[in-house]
CSV table of N, CA and C in Angstrom, one decimal:
chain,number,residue,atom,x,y,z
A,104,UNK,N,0.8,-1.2,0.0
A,104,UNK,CA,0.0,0.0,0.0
A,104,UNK,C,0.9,1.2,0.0
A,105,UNK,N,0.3,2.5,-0.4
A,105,UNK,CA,1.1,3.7,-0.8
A,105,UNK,C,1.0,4.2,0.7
A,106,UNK,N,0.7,3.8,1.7
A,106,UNK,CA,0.9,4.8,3.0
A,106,UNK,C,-0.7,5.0,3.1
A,107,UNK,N,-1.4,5.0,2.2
A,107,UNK,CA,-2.7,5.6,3.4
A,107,UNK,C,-3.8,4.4,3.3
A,108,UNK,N,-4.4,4.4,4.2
A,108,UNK,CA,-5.3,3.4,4.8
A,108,UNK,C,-6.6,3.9,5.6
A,109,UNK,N,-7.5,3.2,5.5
A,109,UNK,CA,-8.3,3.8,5.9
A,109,UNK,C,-9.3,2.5,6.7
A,110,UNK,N,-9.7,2.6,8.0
A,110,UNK,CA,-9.7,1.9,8.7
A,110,UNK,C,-12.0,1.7,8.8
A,111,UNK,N,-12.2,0.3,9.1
A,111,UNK,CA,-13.8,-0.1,9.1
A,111,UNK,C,-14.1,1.2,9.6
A,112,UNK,N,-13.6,1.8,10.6
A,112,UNK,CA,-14.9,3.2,11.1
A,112,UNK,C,-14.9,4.1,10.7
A,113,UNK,N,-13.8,4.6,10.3
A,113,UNK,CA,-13.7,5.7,9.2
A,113,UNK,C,-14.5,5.3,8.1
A,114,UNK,N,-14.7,4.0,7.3
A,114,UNK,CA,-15.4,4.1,6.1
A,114,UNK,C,-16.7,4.0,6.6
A,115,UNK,N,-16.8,3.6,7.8
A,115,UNK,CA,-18.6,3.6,8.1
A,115,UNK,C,-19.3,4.8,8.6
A,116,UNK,N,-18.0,5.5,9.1
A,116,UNK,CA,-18.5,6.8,9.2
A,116,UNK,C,-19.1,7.7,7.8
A,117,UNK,N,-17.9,7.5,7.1
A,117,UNK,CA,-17.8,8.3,5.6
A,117,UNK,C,-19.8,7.7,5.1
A,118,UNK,N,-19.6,6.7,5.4
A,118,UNK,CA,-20.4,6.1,4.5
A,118,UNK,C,-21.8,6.9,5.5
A,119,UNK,N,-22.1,6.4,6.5
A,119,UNK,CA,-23.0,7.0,7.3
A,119,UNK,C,-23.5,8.6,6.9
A,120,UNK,N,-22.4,9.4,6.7
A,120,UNK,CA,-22.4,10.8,6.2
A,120,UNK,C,-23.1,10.6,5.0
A,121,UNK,N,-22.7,10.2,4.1
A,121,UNK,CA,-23.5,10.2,3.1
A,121,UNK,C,-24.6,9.9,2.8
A,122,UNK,N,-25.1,8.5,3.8
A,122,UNK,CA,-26.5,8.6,3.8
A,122,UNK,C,-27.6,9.6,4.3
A,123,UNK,N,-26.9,10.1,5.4
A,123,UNK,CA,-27.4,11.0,6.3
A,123,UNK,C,-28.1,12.6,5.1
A,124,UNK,N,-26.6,12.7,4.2
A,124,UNK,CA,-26.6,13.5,2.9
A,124,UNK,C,-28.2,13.3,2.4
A,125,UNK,N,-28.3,11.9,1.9
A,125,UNK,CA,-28.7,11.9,0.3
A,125,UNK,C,-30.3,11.8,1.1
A,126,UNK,N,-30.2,11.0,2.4
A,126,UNK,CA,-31.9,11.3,3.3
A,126,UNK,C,-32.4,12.9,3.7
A,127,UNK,N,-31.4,13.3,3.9
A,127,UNK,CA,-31.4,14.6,4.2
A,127,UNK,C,-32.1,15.9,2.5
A,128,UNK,N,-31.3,15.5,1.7
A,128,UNK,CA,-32.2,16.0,0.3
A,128,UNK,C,-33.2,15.0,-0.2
A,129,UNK,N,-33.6,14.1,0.2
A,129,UNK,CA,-34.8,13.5,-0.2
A,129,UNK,C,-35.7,14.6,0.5
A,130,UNK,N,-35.9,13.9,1.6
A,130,UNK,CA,-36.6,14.7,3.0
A,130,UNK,C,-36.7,16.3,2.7
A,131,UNK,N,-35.7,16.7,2.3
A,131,UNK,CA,-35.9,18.1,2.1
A,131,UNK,C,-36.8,18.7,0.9
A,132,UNK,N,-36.5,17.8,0.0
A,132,UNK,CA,-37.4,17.7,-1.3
A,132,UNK,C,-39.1,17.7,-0.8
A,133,UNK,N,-39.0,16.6,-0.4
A,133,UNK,CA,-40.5,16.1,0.0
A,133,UNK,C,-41.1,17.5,0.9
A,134,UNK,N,-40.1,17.5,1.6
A,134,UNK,CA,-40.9,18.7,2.4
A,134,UNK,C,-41.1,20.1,1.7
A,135,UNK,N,-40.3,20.2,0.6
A,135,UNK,CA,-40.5,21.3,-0.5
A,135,UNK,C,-42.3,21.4,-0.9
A,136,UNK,N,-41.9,20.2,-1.4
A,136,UNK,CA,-43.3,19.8,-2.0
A,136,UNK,C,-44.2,20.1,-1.2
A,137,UNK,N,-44.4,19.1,0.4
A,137,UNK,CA,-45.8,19.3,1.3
A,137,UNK,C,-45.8,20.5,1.3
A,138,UNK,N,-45.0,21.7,2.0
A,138,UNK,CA,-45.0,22.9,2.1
A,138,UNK,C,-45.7,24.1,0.9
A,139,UNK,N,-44.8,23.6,-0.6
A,139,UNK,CA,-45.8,24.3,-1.0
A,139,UNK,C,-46.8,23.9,-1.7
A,140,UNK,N,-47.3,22.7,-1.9
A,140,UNK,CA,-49.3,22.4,-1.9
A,140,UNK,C,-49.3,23.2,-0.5
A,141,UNK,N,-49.5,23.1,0.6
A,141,UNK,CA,-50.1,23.1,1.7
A,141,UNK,C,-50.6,24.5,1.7
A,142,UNK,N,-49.2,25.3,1.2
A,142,UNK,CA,-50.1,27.0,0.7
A,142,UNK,C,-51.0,27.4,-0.3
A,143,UNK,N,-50.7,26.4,-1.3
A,143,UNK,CA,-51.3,27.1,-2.2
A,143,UNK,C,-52.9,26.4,-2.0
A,144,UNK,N,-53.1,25.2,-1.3
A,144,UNK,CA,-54.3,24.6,-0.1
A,144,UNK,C,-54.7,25.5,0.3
A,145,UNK,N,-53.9,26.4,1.2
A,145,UNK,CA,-54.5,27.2,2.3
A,145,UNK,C,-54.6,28.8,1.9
A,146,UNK,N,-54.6,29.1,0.6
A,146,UNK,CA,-54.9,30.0,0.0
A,146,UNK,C,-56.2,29.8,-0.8
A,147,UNK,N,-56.8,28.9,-1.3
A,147,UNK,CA,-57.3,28.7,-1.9
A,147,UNK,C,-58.4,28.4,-1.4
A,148,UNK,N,-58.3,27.7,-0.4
A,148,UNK,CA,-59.5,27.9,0.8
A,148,UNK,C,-59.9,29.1,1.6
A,149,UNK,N,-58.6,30.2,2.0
A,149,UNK,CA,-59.0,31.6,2.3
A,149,UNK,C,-59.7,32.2,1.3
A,150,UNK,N,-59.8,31.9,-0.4
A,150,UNK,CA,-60.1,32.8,-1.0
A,150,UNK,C,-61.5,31.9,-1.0
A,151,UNK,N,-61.6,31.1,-1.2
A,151,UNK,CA,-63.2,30.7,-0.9
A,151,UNK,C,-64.0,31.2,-0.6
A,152,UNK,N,-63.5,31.2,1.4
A,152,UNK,CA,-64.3,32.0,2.5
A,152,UNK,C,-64.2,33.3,2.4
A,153,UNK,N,-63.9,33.8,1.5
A,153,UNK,CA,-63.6,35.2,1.8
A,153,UNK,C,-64.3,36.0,0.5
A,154,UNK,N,-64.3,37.4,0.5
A,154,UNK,CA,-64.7,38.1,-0.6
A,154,UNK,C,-63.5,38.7,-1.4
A,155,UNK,N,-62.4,38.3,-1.2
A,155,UNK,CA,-61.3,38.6,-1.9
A,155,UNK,C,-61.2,37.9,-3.4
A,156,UNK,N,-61.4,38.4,-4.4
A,156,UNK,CA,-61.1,37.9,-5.5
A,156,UNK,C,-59.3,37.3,-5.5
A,157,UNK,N,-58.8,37.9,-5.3
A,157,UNK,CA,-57.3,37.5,-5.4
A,157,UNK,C,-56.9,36.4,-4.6
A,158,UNK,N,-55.7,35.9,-4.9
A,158,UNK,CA,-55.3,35.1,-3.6
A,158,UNK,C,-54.6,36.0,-2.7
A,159,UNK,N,-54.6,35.0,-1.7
A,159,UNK,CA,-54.2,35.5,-0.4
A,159,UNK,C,-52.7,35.0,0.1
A,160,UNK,N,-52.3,34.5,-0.5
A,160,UNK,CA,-50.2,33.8,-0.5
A,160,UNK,C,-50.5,34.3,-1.9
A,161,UNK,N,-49.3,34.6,-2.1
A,161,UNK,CA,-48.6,35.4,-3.6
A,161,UNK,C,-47.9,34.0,-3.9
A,162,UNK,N,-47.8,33.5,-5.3
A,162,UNK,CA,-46.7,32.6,-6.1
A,162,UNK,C,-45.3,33.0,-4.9
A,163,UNK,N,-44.9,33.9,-5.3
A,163,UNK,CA,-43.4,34.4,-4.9
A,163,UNK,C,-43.4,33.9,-3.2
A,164,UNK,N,-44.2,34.2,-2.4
A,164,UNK,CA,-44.2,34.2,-1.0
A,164,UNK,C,-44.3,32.5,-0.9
A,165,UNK,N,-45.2,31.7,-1.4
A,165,UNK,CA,-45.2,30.9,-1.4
A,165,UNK,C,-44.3,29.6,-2.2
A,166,UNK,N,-43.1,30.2,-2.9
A,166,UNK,CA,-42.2,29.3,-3.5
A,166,UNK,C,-40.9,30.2,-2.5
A,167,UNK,N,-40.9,30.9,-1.5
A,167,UNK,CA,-39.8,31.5,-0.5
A,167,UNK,C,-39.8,30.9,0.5
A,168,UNK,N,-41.0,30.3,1.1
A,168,UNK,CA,-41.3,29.8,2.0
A,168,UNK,C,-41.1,28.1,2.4
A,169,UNK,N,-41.7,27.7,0.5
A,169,UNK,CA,-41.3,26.2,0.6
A,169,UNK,C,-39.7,25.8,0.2
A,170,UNK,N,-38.9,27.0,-0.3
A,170,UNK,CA,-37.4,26.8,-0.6
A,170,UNK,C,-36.9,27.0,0.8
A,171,UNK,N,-36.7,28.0,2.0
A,171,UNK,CA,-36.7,27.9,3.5
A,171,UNK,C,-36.8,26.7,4.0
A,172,UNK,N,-37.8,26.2,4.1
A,172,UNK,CA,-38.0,24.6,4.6
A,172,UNK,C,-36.9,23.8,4.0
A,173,UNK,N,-36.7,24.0,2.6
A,173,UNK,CA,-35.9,22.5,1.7
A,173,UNK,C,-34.6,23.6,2.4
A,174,UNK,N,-33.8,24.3,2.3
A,174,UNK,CA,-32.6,24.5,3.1
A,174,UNK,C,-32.1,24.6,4.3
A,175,UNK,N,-33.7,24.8,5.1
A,175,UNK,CA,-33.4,24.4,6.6
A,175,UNK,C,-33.1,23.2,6.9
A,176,UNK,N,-33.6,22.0,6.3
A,176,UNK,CA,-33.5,20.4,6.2
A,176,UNK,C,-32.2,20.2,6.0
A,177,UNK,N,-31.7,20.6,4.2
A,177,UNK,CA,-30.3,20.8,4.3
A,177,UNK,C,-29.5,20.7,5.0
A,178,UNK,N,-29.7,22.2,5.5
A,178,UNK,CA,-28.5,22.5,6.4
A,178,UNK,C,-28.5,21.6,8.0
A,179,UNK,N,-29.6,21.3,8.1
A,179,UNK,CA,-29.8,20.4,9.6
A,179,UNK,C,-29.1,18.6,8.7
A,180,UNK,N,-28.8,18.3,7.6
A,180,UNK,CA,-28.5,17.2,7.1
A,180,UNK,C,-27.0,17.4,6.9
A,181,UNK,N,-26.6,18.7,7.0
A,181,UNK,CA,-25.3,18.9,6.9
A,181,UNK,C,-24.6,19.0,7.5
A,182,UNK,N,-25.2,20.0,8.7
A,182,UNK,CA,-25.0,19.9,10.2
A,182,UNK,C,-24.5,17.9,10.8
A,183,UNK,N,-25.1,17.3,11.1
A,183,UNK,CA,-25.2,16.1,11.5
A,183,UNK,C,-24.3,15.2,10.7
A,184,UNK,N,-24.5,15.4,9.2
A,184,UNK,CA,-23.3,14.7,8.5
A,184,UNK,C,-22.0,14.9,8.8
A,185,UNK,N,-21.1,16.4,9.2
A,185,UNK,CA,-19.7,16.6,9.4
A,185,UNK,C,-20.1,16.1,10.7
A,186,UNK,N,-20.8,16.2,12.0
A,186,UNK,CA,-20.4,15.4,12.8
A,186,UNK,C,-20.5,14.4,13.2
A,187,UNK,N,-20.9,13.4,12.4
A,187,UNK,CA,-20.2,12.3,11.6
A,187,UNK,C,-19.3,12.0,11.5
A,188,UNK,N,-18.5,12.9,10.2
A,188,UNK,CA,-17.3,12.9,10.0
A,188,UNK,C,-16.4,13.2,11.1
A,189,UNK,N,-16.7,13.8,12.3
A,189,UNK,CA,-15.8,14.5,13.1
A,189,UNK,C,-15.6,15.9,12.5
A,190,UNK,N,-15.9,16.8,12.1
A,190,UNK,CA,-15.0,17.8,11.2
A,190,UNK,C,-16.3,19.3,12.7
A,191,UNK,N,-15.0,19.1,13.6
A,191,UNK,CA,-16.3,20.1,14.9
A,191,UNK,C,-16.1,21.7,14.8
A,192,UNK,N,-15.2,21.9,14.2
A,192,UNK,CA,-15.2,23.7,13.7
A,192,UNK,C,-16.4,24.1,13.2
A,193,UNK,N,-16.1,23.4,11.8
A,193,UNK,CA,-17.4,23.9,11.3
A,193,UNK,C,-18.2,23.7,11.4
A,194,UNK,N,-18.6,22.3,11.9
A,194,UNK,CA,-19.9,22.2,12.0
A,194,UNK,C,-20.3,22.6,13.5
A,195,UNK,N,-19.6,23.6,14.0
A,195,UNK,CA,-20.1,24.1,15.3
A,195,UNK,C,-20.6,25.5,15.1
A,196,UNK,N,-19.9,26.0,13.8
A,196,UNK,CA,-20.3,27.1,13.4
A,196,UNK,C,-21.4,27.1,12.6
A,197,UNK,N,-22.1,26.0,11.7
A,197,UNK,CA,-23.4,25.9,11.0
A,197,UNK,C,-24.2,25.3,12.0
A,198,UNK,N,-24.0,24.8,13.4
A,198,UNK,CA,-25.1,24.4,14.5
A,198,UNK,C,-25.1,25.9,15.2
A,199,UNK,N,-24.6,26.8,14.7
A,199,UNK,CA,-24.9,27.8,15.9
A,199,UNK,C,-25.9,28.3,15.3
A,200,UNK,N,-25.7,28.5,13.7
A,200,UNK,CA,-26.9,29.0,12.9
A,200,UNK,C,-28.5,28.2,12.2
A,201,UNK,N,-27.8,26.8,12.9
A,201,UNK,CA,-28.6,25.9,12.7
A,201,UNK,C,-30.1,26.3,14.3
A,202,UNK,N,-29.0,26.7,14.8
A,202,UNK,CA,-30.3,26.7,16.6
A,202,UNK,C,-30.9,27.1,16.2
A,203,UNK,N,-30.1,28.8,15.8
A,203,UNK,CA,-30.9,30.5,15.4
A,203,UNK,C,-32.4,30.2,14.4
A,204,UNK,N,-32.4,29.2,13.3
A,204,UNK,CA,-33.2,29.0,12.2
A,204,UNK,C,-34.4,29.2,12.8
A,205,UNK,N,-34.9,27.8,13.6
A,205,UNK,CA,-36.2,27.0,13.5
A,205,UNK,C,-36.8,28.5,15.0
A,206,UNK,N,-36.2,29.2,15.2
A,206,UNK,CA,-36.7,30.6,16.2
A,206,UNK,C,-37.2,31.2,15.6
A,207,UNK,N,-36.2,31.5,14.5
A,207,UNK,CA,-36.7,33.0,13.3
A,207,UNK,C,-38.1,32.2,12.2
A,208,UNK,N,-37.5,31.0,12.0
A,208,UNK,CA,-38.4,30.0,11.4
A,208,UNK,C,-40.6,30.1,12.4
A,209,UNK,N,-39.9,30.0,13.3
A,209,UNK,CA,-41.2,30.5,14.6
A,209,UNK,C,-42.4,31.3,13.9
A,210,UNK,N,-40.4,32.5,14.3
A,210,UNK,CA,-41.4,34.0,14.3
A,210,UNK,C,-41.9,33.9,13.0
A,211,UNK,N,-41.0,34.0,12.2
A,211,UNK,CA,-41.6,34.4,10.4
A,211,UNK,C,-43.7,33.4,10.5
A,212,UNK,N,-43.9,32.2,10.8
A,212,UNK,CA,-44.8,31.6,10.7
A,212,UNK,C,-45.6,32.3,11.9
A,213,UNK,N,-45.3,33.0,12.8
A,213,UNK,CA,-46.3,33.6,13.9
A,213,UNK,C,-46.8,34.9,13.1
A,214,UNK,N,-45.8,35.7,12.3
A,214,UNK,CA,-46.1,36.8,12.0
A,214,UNK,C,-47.1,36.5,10.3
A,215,UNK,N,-46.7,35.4,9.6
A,215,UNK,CA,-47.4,34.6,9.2
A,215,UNK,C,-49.0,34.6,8.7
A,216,UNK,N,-49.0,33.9,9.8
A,216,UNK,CA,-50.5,33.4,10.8
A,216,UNK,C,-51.3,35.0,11.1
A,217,UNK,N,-50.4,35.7,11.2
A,217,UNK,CA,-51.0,36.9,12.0
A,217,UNK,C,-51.3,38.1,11.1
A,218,UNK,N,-50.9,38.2,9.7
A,218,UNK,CA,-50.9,39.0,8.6
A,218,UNK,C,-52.0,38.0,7.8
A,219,UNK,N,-52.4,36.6,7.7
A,219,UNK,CA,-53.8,36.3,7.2
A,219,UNK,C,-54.4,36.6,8.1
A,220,UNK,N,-54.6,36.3,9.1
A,220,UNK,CA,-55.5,36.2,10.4
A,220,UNK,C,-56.5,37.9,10.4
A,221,UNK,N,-55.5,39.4,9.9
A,221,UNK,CA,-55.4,40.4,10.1
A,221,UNK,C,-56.3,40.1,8.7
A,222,UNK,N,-55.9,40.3,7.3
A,222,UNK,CA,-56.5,40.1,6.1
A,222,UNK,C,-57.6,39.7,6.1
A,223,UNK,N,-58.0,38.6,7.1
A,223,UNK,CA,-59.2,38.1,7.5
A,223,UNK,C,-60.4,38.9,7.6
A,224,UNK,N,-59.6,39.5,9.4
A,224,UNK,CA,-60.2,40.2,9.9
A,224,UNK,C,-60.8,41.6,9.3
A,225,UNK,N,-59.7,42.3,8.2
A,225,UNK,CA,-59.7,43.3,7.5
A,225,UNK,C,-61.3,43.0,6.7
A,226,UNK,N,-61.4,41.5,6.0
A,226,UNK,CA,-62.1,41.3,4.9
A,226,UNK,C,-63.8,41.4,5.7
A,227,UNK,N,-63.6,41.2,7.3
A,227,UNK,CA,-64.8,40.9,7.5
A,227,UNK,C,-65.2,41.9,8.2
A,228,UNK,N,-64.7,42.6,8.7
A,228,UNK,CA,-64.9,44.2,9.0
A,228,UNK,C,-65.5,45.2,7.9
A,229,UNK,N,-65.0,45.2,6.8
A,229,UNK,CA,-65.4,45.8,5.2
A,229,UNK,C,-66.8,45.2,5.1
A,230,UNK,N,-67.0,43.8,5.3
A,230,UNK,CA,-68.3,42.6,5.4
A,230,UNK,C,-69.3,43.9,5.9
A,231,UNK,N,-69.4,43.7,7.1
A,231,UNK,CA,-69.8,44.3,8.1
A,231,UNK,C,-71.1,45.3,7.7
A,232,UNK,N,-70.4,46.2,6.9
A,232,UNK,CA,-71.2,47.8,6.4
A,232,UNK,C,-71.0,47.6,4.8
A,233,UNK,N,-72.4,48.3,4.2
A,233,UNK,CA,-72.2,48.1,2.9
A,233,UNK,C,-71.4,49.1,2.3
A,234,UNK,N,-71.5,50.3,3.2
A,234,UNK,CA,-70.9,51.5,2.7
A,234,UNK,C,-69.0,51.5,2.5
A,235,UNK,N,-68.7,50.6,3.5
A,235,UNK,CA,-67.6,50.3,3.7
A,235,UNK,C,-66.9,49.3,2.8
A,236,UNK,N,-65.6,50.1,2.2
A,236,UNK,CA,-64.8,49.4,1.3
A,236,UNK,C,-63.2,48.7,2.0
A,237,UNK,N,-63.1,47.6,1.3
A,237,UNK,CA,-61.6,47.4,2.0
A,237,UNK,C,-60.8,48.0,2.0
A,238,UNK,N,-60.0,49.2,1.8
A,238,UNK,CA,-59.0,49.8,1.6
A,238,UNK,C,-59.3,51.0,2.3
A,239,UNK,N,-60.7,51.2,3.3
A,239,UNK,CA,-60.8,52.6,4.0
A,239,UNK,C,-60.3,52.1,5.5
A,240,UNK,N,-60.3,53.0,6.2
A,240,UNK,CA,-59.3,53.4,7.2
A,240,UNK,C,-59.7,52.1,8.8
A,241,UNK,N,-60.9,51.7,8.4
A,241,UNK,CA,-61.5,50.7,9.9
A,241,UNK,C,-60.8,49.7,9.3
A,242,UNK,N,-60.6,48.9,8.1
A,242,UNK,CA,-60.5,47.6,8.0
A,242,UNK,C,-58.9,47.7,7.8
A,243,UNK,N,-58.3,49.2,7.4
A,243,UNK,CA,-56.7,48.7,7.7
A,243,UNK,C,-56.2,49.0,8.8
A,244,UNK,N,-57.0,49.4,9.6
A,244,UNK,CA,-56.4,49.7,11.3
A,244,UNK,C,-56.4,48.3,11.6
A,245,UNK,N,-57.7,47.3,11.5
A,245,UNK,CA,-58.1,46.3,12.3
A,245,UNK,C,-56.8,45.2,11.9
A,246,UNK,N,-56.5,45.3,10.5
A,246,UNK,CA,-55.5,44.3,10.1
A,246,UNK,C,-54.1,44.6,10.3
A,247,UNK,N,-53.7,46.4,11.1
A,247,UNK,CA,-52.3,46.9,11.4
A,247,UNK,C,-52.7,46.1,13.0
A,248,UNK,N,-53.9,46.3,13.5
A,248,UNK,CA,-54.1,46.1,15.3
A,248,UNK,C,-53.4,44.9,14.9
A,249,UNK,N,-54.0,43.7,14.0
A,249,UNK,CA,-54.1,42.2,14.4
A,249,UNK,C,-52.2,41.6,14.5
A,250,UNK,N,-52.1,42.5,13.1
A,250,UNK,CA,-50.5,42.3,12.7
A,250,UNK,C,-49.5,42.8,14.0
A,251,UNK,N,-49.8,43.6,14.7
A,251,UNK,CA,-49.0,44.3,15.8
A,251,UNK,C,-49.0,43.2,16.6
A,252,UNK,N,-49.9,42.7,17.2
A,252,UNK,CA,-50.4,41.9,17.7
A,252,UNK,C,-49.5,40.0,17.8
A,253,UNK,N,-49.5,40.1,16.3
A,253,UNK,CA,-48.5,39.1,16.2
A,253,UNK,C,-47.2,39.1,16.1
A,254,UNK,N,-47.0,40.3,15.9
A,254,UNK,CA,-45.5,40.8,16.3
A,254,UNK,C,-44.8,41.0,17.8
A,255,UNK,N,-46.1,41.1,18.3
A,255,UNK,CA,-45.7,41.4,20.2
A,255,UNK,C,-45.3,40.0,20.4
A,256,UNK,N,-46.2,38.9,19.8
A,256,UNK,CA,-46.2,37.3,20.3
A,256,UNK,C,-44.6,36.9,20.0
């Protein structure tokens, strides 16, 4: 042999990493997918109930949202794979950004939740009075209150 060798744990580690890899972009895929049916579901059913002609998730918001998920996966598959490998620098430095995610991941879905919730409430306030249109001043206070609201949470 030329000098380097490589011993059963090392290759079962190597090997392990990579599974960890290629489950890790499956899984991320898949969750691409649930994620975005699930919006364009749950827009499609807001616009139902509601008097809003338009949708209520934009294309764009809703293909940002389901790409976030497929790189949060990633990165938690990448994370776990170098430590595997042993490799603890970096992968101490993508687990510190790994914690920070699924927080901000939280908030973004509380504030979310709380900008339809508000839109809602906007649409059924406007309901309310005939005279009253969505874009006058009661139904965008009701949907700045609701949105503040989920920003305090």
């Amino acid at each position: 042999m030329n000098g380097f060798s490589i011993g059963n744990a090392e290759l079962a580690s190597a090997l392990s990493a990579v599974a960890i890899m290629v489950a890790g972009l499956i899984a991320a895929r898949l969750t691409q997918r649930v994620v975005g049916r699930s919006l364009s579901s749950l827009d499609g059913w807001l616009s139902r109930y509601s008097s809003s002609d338009s949708g209520w998730i934009t294309p764009t918001s809703a293909a940002a949202i389901s790409g976030a998920s497929f790189w949060l996966i990633v990165l938690m598959a990448v994370v776990i794979s170098l430590r595997m490998l042993g490799v603890g620098e970096f992968s101490d430095l993508i687990e510190g950004v790994a914690d920070f995610l699924p927080r901000l991941l939280v908030a973004v879905v509380i504030v979310g939740i709380g900008h339809l919730l508000g839109l809602l409430a906007r649409a059924l306030v406007a309901r309310m009075s005939d005279t009253m249109l969505p874009d006058s001043h009661l139904p965008r206070l009701v949907h700045g209150a609701v949105l503040v609201f989920a920003l305090l949470i």
